Coordinates of C-alpha atoms and ligand atoms in Angstrom, one line a residue:
X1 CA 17.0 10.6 70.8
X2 CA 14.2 7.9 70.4
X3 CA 11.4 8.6 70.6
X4 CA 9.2 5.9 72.1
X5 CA 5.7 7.1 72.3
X6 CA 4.9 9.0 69.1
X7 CA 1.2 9.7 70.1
X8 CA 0.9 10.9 66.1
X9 CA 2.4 7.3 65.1
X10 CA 1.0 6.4 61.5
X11 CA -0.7 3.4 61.9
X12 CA -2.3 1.0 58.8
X13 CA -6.0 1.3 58.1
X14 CA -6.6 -1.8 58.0
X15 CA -6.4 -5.4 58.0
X16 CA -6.3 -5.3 54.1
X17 CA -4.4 -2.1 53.9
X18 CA -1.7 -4.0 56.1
X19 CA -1.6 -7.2 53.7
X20 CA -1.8 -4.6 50.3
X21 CA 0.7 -3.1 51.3
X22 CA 3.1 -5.8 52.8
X23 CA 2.8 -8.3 49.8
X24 CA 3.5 -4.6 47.7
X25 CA 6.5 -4.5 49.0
X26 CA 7.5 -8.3 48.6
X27 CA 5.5 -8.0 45.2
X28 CA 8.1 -6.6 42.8
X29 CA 11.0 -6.7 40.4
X30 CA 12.0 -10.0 42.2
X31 CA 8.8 -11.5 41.3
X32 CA 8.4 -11.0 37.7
X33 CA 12.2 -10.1 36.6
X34 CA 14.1 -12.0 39.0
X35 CA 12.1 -15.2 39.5
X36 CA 11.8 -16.4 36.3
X37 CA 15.4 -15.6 34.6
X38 CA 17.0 -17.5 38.0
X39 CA 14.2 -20.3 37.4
X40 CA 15.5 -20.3 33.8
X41 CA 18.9 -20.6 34.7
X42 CA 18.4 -23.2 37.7
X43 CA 16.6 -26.5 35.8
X44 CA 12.9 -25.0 36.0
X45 CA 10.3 -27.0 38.3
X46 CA 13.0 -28.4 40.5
X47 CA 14.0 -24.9 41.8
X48 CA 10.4 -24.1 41.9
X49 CA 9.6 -26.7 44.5
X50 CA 12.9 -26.1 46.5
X51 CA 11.8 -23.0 46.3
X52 CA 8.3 -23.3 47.7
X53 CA 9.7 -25.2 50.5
X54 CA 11.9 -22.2 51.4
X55 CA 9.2 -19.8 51.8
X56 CA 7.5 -21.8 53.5
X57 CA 10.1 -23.3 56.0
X58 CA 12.2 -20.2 56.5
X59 CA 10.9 -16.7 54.4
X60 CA 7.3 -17.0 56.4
X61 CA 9.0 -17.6 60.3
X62 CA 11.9 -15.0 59.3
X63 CA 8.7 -12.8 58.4
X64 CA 7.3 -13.1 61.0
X65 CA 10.2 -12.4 63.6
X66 CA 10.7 -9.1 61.3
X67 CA 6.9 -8.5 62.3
X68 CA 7.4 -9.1 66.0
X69 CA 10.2 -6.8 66.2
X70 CA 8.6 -4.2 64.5
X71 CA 5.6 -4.5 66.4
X72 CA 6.6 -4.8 69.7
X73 CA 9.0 -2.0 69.5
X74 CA 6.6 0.3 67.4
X75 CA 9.5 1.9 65.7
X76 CA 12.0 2.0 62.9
X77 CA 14.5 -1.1 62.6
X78 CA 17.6 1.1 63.9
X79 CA 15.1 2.2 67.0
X80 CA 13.6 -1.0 67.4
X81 CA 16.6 -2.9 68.4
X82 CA 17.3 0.4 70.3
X83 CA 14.3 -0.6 72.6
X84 CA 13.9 -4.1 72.8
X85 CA 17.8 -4.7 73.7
X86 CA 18.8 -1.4 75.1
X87 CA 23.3 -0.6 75.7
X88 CA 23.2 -3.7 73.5
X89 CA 24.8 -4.0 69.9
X90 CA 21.7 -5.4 68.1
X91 CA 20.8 -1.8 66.8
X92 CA 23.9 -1.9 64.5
X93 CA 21.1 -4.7 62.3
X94 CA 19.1 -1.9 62.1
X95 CA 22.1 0.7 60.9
X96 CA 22.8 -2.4 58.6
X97 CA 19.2 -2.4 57.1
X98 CA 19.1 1.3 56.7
X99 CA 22.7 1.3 54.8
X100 CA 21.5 -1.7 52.7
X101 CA 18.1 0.3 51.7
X102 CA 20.1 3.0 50.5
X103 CA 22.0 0.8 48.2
X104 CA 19.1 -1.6 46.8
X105 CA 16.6 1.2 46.2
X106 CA 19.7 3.0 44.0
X107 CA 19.9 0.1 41.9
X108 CA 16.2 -1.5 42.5
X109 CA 15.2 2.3 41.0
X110 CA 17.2 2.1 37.7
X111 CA 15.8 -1.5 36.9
X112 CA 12.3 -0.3 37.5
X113 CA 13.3 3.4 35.2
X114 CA 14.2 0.9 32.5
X115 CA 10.7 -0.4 32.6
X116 CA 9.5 3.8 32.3
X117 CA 11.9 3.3 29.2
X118 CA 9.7 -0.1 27.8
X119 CA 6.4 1.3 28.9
X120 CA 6.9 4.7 26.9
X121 CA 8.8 2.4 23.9
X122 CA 5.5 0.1 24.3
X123 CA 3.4 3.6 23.5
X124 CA 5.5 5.0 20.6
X125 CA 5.7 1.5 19.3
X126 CA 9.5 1.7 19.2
X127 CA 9.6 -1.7 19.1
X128 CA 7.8 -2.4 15.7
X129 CA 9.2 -3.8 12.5
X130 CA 12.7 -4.6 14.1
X131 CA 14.4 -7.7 14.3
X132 CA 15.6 -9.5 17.8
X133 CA 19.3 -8.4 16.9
X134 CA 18.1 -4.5 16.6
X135 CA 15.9 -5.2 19.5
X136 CA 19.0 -6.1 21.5
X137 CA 20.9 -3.4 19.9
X138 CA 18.1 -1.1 21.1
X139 CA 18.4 -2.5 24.4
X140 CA 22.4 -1.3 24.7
X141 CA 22.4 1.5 23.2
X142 CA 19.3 3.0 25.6
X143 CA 21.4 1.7 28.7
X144 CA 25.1 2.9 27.4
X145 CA 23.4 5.9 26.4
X146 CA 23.2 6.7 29.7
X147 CA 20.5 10.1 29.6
X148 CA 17.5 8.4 28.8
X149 CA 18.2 5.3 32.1
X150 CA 19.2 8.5 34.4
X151 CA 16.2 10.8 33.7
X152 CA 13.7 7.5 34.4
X153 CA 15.5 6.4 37.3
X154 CA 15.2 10.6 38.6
X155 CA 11.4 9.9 37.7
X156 CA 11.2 6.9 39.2
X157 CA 12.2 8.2 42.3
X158 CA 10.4 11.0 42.4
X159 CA 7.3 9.0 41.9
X160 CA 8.4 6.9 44.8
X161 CA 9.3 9.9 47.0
X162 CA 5.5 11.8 46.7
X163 CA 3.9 8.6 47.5
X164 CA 6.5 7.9 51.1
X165 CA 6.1 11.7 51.5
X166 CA 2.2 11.5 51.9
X167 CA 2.7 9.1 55.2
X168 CA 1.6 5.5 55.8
X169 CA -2.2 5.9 55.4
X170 CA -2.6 8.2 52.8
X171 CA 0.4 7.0 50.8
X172 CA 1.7 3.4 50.8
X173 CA -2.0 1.9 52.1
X174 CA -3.9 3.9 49.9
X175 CA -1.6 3.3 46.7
X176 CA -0.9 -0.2 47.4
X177 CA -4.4 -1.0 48.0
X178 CA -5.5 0.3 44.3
X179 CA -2.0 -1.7 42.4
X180 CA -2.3 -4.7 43.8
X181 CA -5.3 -5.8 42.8
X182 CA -5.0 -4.2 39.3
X183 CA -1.4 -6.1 39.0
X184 CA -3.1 -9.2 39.7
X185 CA -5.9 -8.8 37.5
X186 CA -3.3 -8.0 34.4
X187 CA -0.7 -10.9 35.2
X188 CA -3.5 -13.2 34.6
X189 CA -4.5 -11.9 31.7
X190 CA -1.5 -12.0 30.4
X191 CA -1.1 -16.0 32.0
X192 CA -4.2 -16.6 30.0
X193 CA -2.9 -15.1 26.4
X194 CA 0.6 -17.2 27.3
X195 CA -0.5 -20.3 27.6
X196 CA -2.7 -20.6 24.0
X197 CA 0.5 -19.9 22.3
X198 CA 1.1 -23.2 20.4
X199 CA 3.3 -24.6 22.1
X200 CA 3.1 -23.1 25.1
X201 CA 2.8 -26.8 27.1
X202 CA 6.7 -26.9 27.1
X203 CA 6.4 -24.0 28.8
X204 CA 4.3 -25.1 31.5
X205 CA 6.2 -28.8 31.9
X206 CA 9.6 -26.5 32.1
X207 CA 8.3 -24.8 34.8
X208 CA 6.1 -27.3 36.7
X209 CA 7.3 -30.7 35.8
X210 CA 10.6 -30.9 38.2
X211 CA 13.3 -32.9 36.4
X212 CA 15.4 -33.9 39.3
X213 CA 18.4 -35.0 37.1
X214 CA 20.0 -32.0 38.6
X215 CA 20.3 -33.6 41.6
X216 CA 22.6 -36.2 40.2
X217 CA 25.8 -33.2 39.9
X218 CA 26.1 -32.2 43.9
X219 CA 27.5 -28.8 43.0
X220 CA 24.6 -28.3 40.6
X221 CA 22.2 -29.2 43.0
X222 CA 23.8 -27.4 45.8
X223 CA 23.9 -24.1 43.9
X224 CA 20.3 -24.7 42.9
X225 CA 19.3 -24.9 46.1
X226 CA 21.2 -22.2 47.9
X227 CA 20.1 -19.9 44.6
X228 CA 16.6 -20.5 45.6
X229 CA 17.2 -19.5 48.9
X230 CA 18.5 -16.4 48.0
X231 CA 15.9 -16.0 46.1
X232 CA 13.1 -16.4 48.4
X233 CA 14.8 -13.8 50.8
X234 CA 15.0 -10.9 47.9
X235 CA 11.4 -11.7 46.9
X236 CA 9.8 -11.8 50.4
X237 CA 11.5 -8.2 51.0
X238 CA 13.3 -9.6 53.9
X239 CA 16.5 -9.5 55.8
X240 CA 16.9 -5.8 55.7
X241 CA 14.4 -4.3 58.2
X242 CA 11.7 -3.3 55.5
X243 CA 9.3 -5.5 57.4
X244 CA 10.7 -4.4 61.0
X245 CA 9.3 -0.7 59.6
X246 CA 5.5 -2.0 58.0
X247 CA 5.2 -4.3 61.4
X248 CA 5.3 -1.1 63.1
X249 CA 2.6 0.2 61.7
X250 CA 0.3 -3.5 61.9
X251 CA -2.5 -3.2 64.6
X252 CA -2.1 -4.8 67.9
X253 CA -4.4 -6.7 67.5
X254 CA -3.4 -8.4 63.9
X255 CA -2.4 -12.0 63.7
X256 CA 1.2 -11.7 62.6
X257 CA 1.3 -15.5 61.6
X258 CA -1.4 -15.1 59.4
X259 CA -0.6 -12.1 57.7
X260 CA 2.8 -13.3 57.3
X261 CA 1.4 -16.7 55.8
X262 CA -0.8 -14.6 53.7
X263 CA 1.6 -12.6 52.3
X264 CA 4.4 -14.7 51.1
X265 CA 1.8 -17.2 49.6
X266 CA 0.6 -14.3 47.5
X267 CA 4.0 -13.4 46.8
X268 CA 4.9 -16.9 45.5
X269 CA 1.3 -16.6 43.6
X270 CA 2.3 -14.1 42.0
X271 CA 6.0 -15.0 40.9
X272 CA 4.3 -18.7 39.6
X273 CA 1.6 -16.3 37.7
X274 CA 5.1 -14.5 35.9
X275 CA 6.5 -18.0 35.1
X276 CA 3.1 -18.6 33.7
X277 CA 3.1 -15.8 31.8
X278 CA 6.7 -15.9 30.7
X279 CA 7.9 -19.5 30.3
X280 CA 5.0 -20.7 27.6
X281 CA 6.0 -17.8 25.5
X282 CA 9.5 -18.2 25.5
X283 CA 9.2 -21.9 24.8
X284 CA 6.6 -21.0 22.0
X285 CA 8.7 -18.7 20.9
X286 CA 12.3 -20.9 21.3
X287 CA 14.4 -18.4 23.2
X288 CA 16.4 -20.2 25.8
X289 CA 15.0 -20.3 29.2
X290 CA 19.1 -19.5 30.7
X291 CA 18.8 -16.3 28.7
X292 CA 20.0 -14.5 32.2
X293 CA 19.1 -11.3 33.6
X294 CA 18.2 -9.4 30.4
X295 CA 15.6 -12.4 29.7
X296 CA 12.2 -9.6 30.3
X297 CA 13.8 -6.9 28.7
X298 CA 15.6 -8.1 25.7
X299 CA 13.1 -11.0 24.7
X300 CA 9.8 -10.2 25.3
X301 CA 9.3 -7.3 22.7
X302 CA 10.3 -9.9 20.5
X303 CA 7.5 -11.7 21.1
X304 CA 5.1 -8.7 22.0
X305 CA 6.0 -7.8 18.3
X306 CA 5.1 -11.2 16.7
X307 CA 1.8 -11.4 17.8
X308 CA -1.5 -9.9 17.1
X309 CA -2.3 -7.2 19.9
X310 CA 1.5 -7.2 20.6
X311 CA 1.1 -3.6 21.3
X312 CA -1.3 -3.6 24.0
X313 CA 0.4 -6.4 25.6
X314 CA 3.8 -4.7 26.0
X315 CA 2.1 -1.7 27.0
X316 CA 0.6 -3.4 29.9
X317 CA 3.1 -6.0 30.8
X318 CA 5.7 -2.7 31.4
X319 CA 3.1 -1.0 33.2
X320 CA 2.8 -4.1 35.4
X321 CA 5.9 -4.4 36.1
X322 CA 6.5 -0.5 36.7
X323 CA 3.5 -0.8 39.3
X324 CA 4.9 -3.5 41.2
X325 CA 8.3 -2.0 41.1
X326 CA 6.5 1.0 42.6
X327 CA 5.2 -0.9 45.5
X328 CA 8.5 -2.4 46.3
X329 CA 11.0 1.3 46.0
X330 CA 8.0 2.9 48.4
X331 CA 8.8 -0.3 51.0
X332 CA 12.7 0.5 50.7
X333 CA 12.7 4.1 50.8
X334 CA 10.4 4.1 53.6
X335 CA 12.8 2.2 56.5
X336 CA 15.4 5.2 55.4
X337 CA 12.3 8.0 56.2
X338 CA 11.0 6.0 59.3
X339 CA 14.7 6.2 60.5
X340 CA 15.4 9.7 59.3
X341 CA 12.0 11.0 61.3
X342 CA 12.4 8.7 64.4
X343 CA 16.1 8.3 65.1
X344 CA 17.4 11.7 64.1
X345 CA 14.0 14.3 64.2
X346 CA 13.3 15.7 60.9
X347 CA 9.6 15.8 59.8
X348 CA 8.3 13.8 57.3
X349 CA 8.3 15.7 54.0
X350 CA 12.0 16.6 55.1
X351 CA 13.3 13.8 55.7
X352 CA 11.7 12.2 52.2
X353 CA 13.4 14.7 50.7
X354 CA 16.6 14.8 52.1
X355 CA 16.9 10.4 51.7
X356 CA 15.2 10.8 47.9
X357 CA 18.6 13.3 47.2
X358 CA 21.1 11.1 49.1
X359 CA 19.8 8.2 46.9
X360 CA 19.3 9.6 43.8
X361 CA 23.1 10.9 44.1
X362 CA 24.6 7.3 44.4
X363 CA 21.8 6.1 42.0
X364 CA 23.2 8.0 38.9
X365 CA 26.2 6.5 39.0
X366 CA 24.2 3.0 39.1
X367 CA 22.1 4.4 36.0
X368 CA 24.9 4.9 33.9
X369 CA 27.0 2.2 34.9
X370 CA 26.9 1.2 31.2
X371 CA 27.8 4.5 29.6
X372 CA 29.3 7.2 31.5
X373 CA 31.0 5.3 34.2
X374 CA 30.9 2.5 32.8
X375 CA 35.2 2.9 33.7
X376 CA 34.2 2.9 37.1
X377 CA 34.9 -0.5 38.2
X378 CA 35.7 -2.4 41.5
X379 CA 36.9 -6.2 40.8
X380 CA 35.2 -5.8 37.7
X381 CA 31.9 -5.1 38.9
X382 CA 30.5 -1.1 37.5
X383 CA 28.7 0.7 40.2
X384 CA 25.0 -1.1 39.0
X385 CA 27.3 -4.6 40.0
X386 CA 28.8 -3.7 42.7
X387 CA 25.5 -1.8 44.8
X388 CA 23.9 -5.1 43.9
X389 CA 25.8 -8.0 44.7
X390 CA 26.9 -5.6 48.5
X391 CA 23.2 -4.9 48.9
X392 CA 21.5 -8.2 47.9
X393 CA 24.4 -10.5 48.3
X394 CA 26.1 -10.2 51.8
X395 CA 23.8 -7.5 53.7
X396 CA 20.5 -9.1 52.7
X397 CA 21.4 -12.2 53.9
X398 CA 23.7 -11.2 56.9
X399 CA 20.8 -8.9 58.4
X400 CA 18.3 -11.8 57.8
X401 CA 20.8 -14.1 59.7
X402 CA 20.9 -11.8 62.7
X403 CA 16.8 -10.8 62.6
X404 CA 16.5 -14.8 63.3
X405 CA 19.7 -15.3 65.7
X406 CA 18.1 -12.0 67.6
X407 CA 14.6 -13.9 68.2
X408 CA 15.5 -17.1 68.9
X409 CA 18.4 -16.7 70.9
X410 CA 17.9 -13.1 72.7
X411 CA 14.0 -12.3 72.3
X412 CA 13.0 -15.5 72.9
X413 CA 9.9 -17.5 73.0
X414 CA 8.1 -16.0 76.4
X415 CA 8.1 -12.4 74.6
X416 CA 8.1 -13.8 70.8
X417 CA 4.8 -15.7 71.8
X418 CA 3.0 -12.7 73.7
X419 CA 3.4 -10.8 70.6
X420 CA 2.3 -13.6 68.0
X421 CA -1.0 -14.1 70.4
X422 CA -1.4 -10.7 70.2
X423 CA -1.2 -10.5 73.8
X424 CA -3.0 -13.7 74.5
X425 CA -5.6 -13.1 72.8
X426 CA -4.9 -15.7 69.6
X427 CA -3.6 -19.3 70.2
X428 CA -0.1 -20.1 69.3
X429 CA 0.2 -23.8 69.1
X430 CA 2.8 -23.7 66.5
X431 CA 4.9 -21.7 68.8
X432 CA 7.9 -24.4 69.8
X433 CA 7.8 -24.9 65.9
X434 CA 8.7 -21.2 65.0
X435 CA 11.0 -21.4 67.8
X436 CA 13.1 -24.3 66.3
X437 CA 13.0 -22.6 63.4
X438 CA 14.6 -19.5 64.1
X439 CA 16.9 -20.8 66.4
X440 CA 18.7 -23.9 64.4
X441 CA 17.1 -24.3 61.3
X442 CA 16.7 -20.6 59.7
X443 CA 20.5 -19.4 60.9
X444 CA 21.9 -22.5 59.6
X445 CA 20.3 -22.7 55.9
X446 CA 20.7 -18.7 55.7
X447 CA 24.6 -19.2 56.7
X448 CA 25.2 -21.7 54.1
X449 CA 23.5 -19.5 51.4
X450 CA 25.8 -16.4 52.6
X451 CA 29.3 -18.7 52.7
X452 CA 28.4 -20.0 49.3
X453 CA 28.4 -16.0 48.1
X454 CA 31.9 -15.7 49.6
X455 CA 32.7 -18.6 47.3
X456 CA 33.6 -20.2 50.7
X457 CA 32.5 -23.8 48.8
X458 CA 32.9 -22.5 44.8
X459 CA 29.6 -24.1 44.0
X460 CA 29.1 -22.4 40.5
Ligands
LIG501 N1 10.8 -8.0 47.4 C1 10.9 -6.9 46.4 C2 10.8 -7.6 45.0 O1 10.6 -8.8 44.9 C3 12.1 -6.1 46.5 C4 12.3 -5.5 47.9 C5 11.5 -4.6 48.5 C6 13.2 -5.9 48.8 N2 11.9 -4.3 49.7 C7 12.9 -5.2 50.0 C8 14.2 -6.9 48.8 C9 13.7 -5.4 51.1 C10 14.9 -7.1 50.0 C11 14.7 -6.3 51.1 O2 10.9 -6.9 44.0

């Protein structure tokens, strides 16, 4: 049963609490892992303008129609679409979204219990006196060793489960509210120590100087575009319903628009501040900006190593990056509680407890998809691959596809703009713009992103 009327709803704080804790969620792994190895790998300051112009064109209105549903139906993505299309199958986005939550937060876990791994390496100064080779060694032989990646990823979650467990106020608000700032405050230190590297200008041209050459291939640029797509959708947090849940809990009175414009410029802030930080020293440095996934943890000890205060550095780039992996697992694991508590009755603690089991169970098999079950394969993907690219890859993009198609085709613009004006009360002049949007241009660009991961057009 749904329950509509919660009169004990949690509710944010505040208008700060509400921004804290969305741009936590979108803050994350993506940010400072993902962004810059795909940057690396996609030409540099070309992808990081086509980029740009994706958040802005299509992450902040596909925001924003996550927001609208949340908050009008002031419930959990499965319930949401229960209410606001009743007998209608739109709720089956929501199933979608809680399904692909499961599945990222049991792989989104092990990369952030990898970072445990670097932060307590960072402390023991495990990474002192050996050379990139052993470093890289020492990488593979942690991950195939398969104890140490499992008992993280167990602490990771459980660090993730106390702070969902304690409720919207007193958990997510309160923590996010004391990272964020503290994240921020550490990335630009750690921009500033970057960029007097000699020869850290490279650095800053590879990553801000776009060299449209790439433009000249079409299938290079193609890819390059659709990658940063993809990209802006992971790093926003959108496309699965984790946004449907936190606009649940905005005020009525809020201005969706410009907490939605608010937090996906701080999440872009933030990803440019970790190219800042990482692009000067790898170019100072002369590892190869393509290096791929493994660029954070595989290169930078090297480099934390070289310098002078190399140890405090790693320590608090890893803690960093733990933090804002914290703020992003709370985000995913809570959809699966909201739903747990809403759509099927359990109480809070209970139903923390019983999704923090369920995921921690499919997540071992992602931690030690290197080493133990490293034989358990699917088209050549291990468990790690194959929760990853299902998760990120077709139900990210599919559920963002629908969110949009649901707003600008079924929702529509009367209902979409009471909520944006906060029931008349804020002017919505952009509103025939954020219509257009979400009806042509969003579904169309997000379609083309999800046909190019079927290798419906081979661009690779
Ligand atoms: N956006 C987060 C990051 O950049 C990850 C994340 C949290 C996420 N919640 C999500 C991604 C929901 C997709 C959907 O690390």
């Amino acid at each position: 049963m749904t329950n509509v009327d919660l009169p004990t709803r949690d509710r944010f704080g505040s208008k700060f609490g509400v921004i804290a804790a969305t741009a936590g969620s979108a803050i994350g792994l993506g940010n400072i892992w993902r962004f810059p190895y795909v940057l690396g790998e996609n030409g540099g300051g070309a992808f990081l303008l086509i980029y740009l112009i994706f958040v802005l064109a299509i992450g902040i209105p596909v925001m924003m129609s996550e927001f609208i549903i949340g908050r009008s139906a002031q419930l959990n993505p499965v319930g949401a679409f229960k209410k606001l299309a009743p007998r209608k199958p739109w709720f089956l986005i929501g199933i979608m979204g809680v399904g692909a939550a499961f599945m990222i937060l049991a792989f989104y876990a092990v990369i952030a219990g990898w970072t445990l791994e670097y932060i307590y390496q960072s402390i023991a100064n495990g990474f002192k006196d050996k050379s990139p080779a052993e470093l890289g060694v020492m990488f593979d032989s942690f991950r195939e060793g398969s104890v140490r990646p499992v008992i993280w990823f167990l602490v990771f979650m459980a660090f993730t489960a106390l702070i969902v467990s304690a409720g919207v106020k007193n958990g997510i608000e309160k923590y996010a509210k004391i990272l964020m700032p503290i994240l921020l405050v550490l990335l630009i230190i750690l921009c500033i120590r970057a960029v007097t590297f000699k020869g850290a200008g490279a650095g800053l041209a590879f990553l801000f100087k776009p060299d449209f050459s790439i433009f000249s291939d079409f299938k290079a640029a193609t890819s390059t575009i659709l990658k940063a797509l993809g990209q802006a959708f992971f790093s926003l947090s959108i496309g699965m319903g984790t946004l449907i849940t936190y606009g649940s809990y905005i005020s009525k009175k809020d201005n969706l628009a410009t907490t939605a414009v608010t937090v996906s410029l701080a999440d872009t802030f933030i990803a440019v501040l970790a190219g800042v930080a990482i692009f000067p020293v790898v170019f100072a440095f002369g590892i190869n900006a393509a290096e791929g996934e493994d660029l954070v943890y595989k290169t930078l000890p090297i480099i934390f190593q070289q310098m002078s205060g190399g140890y405090i550095f790693s320590l608090m780039f890893f803690l960093l990056l733990g933090l804002a992996a914290l703020t992003s697992t709370i985000s995913v694991l809570e959809v699966v509680v909201a739903y747990f508590v809403e759509e099927l009755g359990m109480v809070r603690k209970r139903a923390t407890l019983v999704a923090t089991l369920c995921i921690s169970f499919l997540g071992l098999f992602a931690a030690a998809s290197w080493g133990w079950f490293k034989n358990l394969t699917l088209f050549k993907q291990n468990v790690f691959g194959i929760l990853d690219f299902t998760s990120a890859n077709i139900l990210l993009p599919l559920g963002g596809l629908f969110i949009v198609l649901f707003i600008g085709w079924y929702y529509g613009r009367k209902r979409s703009g009471q909520e944006l004006s906060a029931e008349g009360t804020l002017k919505v002049r952009y509103l025939p713009f954020f219509i257009f949007i979400v009806k042509f241009v969003a579904p169309i660009a997000i379609a083309l992103v999800f046909l190019n991961l079927f290798g419906v057009f081979n661009f690779n």
